[in-house]
CSV table of C-alpha atoms in Angstrom, one decimal:
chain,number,residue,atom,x,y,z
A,1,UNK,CA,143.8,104.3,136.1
A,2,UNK,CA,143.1,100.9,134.1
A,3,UNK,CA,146.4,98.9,133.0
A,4,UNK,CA,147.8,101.0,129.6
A,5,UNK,CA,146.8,98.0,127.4
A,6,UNK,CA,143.3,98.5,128.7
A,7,UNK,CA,142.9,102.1,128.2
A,8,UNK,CA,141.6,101.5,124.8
A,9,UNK,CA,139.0,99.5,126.0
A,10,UNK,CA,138.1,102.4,128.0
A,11,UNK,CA,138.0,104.9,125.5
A,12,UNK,CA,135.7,103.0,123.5
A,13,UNK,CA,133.0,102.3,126.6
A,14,UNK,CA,132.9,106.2,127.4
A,15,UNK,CA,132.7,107.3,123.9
A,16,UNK,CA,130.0,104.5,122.6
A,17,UNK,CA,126.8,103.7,124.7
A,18,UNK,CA,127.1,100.0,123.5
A,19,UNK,CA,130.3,98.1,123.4
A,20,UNK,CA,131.5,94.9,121.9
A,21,UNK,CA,134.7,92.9,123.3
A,22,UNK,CA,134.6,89.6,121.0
A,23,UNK,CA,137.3,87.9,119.7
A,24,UNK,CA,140.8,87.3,120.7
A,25,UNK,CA,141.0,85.9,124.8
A,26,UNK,CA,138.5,83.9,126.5
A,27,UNK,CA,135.9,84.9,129.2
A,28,UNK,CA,138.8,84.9,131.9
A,29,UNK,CA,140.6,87.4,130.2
A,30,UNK,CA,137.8,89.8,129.0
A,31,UNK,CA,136.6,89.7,132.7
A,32,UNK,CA,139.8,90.6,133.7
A,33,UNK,CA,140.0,93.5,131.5
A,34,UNK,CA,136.2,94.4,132.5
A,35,UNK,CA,137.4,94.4,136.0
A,36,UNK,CA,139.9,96.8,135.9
A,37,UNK,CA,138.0,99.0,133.9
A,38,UNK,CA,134.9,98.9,136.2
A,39,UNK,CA,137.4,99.3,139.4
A,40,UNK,CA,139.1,102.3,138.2
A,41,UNK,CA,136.2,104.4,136.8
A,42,UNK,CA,133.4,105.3,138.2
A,43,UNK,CA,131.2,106.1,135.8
A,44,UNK,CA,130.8,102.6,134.3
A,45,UNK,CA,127.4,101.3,134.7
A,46,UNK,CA,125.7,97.4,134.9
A,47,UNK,CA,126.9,94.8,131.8
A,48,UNK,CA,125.3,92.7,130.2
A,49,UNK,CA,127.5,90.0,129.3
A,50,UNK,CA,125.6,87.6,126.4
A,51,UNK,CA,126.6,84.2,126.2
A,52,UNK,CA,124.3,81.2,124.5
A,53,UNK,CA,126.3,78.3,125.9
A,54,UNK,CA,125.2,77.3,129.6
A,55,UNK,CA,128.7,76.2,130.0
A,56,UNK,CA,130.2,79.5,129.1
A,57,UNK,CA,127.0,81.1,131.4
A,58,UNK,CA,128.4,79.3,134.3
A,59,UNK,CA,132.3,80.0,133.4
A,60,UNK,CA,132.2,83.9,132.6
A,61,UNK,CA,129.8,84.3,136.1
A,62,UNK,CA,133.0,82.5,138.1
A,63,UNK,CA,135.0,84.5,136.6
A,64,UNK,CA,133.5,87.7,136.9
A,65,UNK,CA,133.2,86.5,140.6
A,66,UNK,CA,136.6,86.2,141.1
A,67,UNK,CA,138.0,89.6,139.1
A,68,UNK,CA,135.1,92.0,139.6
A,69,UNK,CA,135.3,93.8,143.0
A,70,UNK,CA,132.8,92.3,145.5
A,71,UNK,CA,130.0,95.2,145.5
A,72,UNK,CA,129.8,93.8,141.8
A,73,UNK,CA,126.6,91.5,142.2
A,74,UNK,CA,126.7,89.2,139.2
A,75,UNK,CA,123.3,87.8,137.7
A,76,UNK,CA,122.7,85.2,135.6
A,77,UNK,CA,119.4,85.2,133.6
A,78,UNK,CA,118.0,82.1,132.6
A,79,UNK,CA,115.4,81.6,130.0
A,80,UNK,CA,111.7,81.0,132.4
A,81,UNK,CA,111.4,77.6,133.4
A,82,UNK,CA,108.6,76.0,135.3
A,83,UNK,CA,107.9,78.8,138.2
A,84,UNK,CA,106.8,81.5,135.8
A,85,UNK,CA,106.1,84.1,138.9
A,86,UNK,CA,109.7,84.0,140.5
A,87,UNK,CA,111.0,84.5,136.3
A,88,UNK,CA,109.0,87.4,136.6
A,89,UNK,CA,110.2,89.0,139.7
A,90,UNK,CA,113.8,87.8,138.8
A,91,UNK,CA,113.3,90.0,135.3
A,92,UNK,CA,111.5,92.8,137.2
A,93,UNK,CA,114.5,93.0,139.2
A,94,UNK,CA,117.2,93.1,137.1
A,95,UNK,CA,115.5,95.5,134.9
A,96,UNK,CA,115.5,97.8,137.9
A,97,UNK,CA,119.1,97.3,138.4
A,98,UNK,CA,119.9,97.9,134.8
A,99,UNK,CA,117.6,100.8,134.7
A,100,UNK,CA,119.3,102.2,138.0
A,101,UNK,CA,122.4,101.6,136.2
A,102,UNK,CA,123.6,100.0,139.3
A,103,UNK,CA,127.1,98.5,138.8
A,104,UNK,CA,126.3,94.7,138.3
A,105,UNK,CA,126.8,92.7,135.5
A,106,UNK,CA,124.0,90.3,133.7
A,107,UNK,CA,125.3,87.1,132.0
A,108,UNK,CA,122.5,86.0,129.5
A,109,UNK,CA,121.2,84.4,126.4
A,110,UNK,CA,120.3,86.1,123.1
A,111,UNK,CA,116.8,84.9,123.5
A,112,UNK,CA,116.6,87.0,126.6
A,113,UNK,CA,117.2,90.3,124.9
A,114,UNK,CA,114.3,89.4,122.9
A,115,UNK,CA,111.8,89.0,125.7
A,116,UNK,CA,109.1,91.4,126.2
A,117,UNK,CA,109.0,93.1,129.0
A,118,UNK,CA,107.1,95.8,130.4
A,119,UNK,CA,107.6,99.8,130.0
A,120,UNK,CA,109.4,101.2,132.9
A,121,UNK,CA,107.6,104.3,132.7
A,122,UNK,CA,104.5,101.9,132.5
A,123,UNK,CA,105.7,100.4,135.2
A,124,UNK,CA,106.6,103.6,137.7
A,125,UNK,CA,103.2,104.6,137.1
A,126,UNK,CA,101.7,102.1,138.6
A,127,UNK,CA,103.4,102.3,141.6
A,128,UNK,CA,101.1,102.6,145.0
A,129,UNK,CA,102.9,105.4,146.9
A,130,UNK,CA,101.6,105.4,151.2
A,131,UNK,CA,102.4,108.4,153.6
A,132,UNK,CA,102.5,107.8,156.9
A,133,UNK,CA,100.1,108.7,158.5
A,134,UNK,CA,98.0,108.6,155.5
A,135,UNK,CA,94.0,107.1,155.7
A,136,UNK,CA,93.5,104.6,153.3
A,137,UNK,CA,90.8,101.8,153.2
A,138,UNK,CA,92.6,98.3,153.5
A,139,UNK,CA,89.7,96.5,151.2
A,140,UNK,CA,90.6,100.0,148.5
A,141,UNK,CA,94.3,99.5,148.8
A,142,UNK,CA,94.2,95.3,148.4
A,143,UNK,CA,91.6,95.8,145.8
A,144,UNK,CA,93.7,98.6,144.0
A,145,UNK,CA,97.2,96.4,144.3
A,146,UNK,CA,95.6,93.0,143.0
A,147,UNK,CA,94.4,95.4,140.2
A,148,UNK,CA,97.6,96.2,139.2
A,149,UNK,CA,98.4,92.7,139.2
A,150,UNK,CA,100.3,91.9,142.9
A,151,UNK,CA,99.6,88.7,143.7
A,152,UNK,CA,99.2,87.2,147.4
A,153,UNK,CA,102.8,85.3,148.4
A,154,UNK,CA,103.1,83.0,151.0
């Protein structure tokens, strides 16, 4: 069971599907509180944690390090920079986790929420599915993946 002055926190995560914790404490303390929350219940999925401020981006992800339980992976989204194809997979990714509602919390700015991204139903449907043992044409299959928009790495 969470600390007794955190159980109100608690209450309000289980009964409402969104949850704000502004005001009083810094991001130490609210990570703190996260913490024990997300280490004594279960059924708590991914955060998303927004912060504007690079310096607060980089202060709440060492703390949330150091409070949240180590199978915790913590994310920081960054706005896309220069290398728009690893931006891509980096959003596909944590998308997937968030979707998955794997327990990992995402530090980011507004302007990320307001990104467009794709469907995830759009996005399962595309998926190429193999069986073993399965005949397929290579030049079909390539042809079929760079369709969907895979692009050749190095």
């Amino acid at each position: 069971m969470p600390e007794p002055t955190n159980v109100s926190v608690l209450d309000a995560i289980l009964k409402f599907p969104t949850v704000s914790i502004s005001g009083g404490g810094n991001f130490s303390s609210k990570a703190f509180i996260l913490a024990d929350i997300f280490k004594h219940h279960k059924s708590t999925g991914p955060i998303l944690w927004v912060a504007n401020d690079k310096t607060e981006q980089e202060n709440i992800v060492r703390a949330c390090e150091e409070w949240f339980p180590k199978e915790a992976e913590v994310f920081k989204i960054d706005p896309p920079g220069n290398d728009e194809r690893a931006a891509k997979l980096h959003t596909l990714f944590c998308l997937k986790s968030l979707h998955d509602g794997d327990k990992n919390i995402f530090v980011a700015p507004y302007q990320m929420l307001t990104m467009l991204v794709p469907d995830y139903a759009e996005l399962q449907a595309r998926i190429q599915k193999i069986k073993i043992g399965e005949e397929l044409s290579r030049v079909d299959f390539f042809e079929k993946l760079i369709a969907e928009g895979y692009e050749v790495s190095q």
